PDB file of C-alpha atoms in Angstrom:
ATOM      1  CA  UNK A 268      53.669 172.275 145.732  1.00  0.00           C
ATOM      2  CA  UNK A 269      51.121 174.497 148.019  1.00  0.00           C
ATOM      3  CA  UNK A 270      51.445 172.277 150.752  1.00  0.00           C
ATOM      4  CA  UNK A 271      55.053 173.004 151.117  1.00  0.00           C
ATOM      5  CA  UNK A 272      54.728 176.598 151.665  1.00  0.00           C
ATOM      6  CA  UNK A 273      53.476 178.457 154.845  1.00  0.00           C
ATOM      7  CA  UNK A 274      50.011 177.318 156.130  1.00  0.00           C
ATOM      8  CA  UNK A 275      46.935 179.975 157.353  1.00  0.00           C
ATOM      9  CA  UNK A 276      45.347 178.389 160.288  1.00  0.00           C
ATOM     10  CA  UNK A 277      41.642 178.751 160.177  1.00  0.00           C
ATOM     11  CA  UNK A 278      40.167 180.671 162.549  1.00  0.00           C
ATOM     12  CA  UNK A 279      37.081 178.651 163.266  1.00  0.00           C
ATOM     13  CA  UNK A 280      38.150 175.221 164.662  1.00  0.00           C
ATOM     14  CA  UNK A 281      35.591 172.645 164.884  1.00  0.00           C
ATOM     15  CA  UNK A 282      33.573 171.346 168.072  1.00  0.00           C
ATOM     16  CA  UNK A 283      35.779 168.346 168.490  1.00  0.00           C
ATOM     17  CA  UNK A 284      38.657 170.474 169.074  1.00  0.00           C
ATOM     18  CA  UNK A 285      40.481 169.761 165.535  1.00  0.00           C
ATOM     19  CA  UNK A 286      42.909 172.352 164.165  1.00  0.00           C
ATOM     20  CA  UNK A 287      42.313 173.565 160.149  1.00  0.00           C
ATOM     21  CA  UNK A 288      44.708 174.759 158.015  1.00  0.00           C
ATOM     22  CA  UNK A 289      44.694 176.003 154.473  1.00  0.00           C
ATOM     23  CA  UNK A 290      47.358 176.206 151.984  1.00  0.00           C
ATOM     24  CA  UNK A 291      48.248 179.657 150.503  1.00  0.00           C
ATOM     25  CA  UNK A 292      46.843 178.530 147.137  1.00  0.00           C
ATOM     26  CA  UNK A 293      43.215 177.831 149.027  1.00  0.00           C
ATOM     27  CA  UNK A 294      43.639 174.340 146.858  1.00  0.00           C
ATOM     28  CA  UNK A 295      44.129 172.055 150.188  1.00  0.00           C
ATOM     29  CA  UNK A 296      42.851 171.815 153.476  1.00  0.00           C
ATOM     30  CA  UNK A 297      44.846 170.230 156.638  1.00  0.00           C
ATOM     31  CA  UNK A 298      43.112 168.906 159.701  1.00  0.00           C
ATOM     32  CA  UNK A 299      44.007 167.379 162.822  1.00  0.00           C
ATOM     33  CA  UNK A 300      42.328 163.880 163.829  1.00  0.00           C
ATOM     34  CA  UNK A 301      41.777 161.977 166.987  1.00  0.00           C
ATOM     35  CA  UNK A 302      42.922 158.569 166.642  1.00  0.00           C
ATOM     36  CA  UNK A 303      39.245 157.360 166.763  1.00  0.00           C
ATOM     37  CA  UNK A 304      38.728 159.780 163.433  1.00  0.00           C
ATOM     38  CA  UNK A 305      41.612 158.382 161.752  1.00  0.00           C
ATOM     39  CA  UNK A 306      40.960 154.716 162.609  1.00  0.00           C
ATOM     40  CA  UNK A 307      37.563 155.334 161.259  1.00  0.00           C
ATOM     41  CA  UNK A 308      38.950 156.905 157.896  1.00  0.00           C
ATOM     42  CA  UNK A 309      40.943 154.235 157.447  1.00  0.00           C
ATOM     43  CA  UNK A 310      38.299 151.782 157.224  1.00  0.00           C
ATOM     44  CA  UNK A 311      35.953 154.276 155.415  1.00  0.00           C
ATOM     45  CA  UNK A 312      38.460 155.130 152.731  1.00  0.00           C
ATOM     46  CA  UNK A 313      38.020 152.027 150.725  1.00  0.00           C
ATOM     47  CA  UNK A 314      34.026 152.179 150.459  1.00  0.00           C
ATOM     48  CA  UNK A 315      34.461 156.231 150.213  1.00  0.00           C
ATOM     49  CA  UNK A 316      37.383 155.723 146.971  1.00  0.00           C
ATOM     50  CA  UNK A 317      34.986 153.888 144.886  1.00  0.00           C
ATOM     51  CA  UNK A 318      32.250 156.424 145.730  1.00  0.00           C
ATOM     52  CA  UNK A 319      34.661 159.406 144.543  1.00  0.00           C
ATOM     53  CA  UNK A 320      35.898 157.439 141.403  1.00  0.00           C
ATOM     54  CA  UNK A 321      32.027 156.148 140.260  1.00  0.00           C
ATOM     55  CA  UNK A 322      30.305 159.469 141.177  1.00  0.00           C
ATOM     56  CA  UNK A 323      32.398 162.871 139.894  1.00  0.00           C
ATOM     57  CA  UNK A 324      29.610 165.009 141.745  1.00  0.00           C
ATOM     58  CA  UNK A 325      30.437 164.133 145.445  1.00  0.00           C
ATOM     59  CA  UNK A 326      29.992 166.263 147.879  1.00  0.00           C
ATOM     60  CA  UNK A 327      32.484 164.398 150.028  1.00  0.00           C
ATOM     61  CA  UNK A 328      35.702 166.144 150.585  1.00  0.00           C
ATOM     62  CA  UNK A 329      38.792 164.287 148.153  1.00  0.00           C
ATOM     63  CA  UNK A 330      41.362 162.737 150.774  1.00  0.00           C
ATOM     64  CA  UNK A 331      44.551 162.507 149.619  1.00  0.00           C
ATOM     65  CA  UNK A 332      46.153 161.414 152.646  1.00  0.00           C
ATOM     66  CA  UNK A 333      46.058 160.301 156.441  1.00  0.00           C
ATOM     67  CA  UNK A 334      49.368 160.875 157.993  1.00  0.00           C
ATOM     68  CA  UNK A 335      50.488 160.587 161.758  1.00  0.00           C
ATOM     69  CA  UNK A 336      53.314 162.555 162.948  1.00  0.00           C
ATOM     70  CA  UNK A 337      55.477 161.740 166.058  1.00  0.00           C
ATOM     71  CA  UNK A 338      57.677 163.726 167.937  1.00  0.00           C
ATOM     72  CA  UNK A 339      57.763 164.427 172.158  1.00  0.00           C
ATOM     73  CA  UNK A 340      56.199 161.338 173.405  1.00  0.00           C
ATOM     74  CA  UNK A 341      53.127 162.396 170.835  1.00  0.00           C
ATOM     75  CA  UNK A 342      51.044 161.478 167.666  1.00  0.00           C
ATOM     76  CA  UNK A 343      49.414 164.079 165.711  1.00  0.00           C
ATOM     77  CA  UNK A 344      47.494 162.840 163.090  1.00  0.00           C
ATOM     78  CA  UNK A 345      46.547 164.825 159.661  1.00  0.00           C
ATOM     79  CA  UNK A 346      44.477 164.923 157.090  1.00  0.00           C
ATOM     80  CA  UNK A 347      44.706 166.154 153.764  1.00  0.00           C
ATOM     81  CA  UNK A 348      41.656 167.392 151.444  1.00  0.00           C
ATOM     82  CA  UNK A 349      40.740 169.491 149.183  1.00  0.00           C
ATOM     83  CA  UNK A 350      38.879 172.885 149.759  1.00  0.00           C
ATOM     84  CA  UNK A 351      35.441 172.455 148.744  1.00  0.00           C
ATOM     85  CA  UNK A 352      35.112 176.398 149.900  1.00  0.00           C
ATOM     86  CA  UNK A 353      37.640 179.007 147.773  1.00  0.00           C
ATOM     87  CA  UNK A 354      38.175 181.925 150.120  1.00  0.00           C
ATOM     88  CA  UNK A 355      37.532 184.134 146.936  1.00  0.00           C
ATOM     89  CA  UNK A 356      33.780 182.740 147.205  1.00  0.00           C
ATOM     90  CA  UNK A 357      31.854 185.508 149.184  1.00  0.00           C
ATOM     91  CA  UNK A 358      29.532 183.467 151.456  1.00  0.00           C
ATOM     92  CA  UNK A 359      26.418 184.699 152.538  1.00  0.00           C
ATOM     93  CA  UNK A 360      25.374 182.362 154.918  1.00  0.00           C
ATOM     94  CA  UNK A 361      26.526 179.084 156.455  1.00  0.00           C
ATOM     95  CA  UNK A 362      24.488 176.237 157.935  1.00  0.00           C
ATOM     96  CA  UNK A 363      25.433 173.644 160.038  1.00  0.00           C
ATOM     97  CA  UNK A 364      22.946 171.107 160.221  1.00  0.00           C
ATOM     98  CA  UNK A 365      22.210 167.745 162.062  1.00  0.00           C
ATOM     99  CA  UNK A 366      18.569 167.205 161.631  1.00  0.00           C
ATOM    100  CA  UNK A 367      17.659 167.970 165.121  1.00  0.00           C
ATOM    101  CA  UNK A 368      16.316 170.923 166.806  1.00  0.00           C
ATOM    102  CA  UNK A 369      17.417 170.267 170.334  1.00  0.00           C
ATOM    103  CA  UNK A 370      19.981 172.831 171.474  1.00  0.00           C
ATOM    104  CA  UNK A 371      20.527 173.300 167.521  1.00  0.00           C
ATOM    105  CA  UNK A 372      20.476 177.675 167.424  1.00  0.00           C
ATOM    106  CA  UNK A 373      23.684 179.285 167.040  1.00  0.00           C
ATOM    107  CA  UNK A 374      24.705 180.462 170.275  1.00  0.00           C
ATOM    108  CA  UNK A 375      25.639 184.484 170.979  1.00  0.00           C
ATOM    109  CA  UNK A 376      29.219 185.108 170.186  1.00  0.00           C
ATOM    110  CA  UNK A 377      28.692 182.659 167.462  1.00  0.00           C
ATOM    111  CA  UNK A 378      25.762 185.625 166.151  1.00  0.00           C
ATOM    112  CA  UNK A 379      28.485 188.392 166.587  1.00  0.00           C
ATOM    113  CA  UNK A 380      31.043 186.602 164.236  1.00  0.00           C
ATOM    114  CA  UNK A 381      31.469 188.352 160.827  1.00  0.00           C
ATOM    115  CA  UNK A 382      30.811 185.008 159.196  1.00  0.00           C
ATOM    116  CA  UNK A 383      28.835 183.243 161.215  1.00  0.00           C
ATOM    117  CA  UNK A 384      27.700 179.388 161.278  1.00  0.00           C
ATOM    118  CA  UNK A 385      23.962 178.878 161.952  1.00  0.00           C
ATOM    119  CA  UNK A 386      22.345 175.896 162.593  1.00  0.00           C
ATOM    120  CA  UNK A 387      19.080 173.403 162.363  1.00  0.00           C
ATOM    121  CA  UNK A 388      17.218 176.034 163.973  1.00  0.00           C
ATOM    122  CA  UNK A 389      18.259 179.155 162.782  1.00  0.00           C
ATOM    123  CA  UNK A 390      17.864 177.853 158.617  1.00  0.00           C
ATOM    124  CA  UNK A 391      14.136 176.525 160.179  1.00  0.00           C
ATOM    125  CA  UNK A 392      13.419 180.472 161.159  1.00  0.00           C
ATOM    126  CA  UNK A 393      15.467 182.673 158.297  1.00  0.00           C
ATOM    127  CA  UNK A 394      13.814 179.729 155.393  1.00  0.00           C
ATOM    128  CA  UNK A 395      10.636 178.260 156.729  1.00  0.00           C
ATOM    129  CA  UNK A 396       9.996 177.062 152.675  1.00  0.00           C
ATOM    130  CA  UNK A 397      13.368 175.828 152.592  1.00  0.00           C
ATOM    131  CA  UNK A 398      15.882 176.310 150.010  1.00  0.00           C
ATOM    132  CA  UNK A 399      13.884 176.777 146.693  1.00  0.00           C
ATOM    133  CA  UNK A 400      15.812 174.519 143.801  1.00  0.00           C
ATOM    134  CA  UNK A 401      14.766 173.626 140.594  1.00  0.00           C
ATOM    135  CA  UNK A 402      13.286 169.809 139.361  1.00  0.00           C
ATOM    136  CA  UNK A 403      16.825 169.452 137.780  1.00  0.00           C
ATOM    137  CA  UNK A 404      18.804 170.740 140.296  1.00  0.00           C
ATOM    138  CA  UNK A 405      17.004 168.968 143.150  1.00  0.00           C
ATOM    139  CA  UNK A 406      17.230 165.694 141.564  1.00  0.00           C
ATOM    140  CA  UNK A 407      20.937 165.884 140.932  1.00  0.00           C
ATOM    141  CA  UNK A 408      21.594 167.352 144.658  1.00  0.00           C
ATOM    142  CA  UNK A 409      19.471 164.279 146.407  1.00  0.00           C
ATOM    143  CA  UNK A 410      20.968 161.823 144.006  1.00  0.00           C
ATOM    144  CA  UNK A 411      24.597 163.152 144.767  1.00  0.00           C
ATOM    145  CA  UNK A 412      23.451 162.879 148.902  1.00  0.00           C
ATOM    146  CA  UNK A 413      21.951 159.568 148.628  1.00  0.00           C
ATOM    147  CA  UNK A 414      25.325 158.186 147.362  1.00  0.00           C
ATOM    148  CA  UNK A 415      27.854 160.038 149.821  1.00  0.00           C
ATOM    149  CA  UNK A 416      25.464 158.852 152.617  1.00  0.00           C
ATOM    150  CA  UNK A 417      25.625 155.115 151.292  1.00  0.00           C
ATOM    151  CA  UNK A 418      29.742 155.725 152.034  1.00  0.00           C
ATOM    152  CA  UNK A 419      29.250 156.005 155.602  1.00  0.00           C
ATOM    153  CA  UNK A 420      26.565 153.513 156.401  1.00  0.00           C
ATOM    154  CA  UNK A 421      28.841 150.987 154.616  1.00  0.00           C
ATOM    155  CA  UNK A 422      30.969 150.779 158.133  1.00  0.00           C
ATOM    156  CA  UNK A 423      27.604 151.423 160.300  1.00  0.00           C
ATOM    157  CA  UNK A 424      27.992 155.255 160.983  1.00  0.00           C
ATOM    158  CA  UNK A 425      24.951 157.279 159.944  1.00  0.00           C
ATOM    159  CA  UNK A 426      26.026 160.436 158.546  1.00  0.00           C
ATOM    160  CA  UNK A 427      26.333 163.527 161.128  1.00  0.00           C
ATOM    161  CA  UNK A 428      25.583 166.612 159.745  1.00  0.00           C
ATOM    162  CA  UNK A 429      25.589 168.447 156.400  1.00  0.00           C
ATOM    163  CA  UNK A 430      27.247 171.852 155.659  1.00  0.00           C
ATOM    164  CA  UNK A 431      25.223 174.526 153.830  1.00  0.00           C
ATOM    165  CA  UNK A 432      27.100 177.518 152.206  1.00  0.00           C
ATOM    166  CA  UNK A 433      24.513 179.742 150.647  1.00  0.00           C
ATOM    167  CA  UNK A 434      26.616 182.154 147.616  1.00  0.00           C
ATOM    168  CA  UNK A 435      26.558 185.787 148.557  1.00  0.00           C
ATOM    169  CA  UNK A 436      24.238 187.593 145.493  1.00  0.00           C
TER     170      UNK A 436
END
């Protein structure tokens, strides 16, 4: 099993100070959880497993498991998914968006990164027309959203943010 053998640590941890890890294989990701995250996937996961199991398209990461280790007086809780994101994929750009333009533009050393993650702002200015899909494709994509948002507002939390990775061409 990947998950048994060294992990890479990803160098890009998110805002609320998780850790990421990836397994050598690139077929599993590992992050760490406040206990507020993990009390929230807990009650999530039921609503969120029938979602997965009814619609094959999600967009939601797979969870495979919620674990809390404890050692030195401390509790470090994991999660387990799957990488939605190869590292063999060449990505050409990456979005981070929220849906709001306040204080939503990619700050300076986020700009000098090799890879870096723009936001609400930054998509508004480099695709004013948006992301041209066709009938087919657009249907599918807003069909797939409108069910993975339905998982969250089952236990009253409006979804965040979506991730955008643009392909490389």
């Amino acid at each position: 099993y990947s998950i048994c053998k060294p992990l890479r640590e990803l160098k890009n941890p998110g805002a609320s100070g998780s850790l990421f890890y990836l397994t050598s294989d690139d077929e599993f990701i590992l992050k760490t959880v406040q206990k507020k995250e993990a009390e929230f996937l807990k009650c999530l996961l039921p609503g969120y497993y029938m979602n997965v199991t009814q619609n094959p398209r999600t967009l939601l990461p797979k969870f495979f498991g919620l674990y809390c280790y404890q050692g030195d007086n401390k509790n470090i809780r994991i999660t387990v998914m799957n990488n939605l994101i190869p590292s063999y994929l060449q990505m050409h750009e990456t979005y981070d968006l929220k849906g709001s333009t306040y204080r939503r533009r990619a700050n300076s050393a986020e700009r000098r990164k090799d890879s870096p993650t723009w936001k609400d702002l930054d998509f508004m200015e480099r695709h004013p027309d948006g992301l041209l899909l066709d009938v087919e494709t657009y249907n599918a994509l807003a069909k797939t959203v409108q069910r993975d948002c339905r998982v969250s507002l089952m236990k009253g939390k409006k979804t965040e943010r979506i991730l955008i990775h643009i392909l490389g061409t």
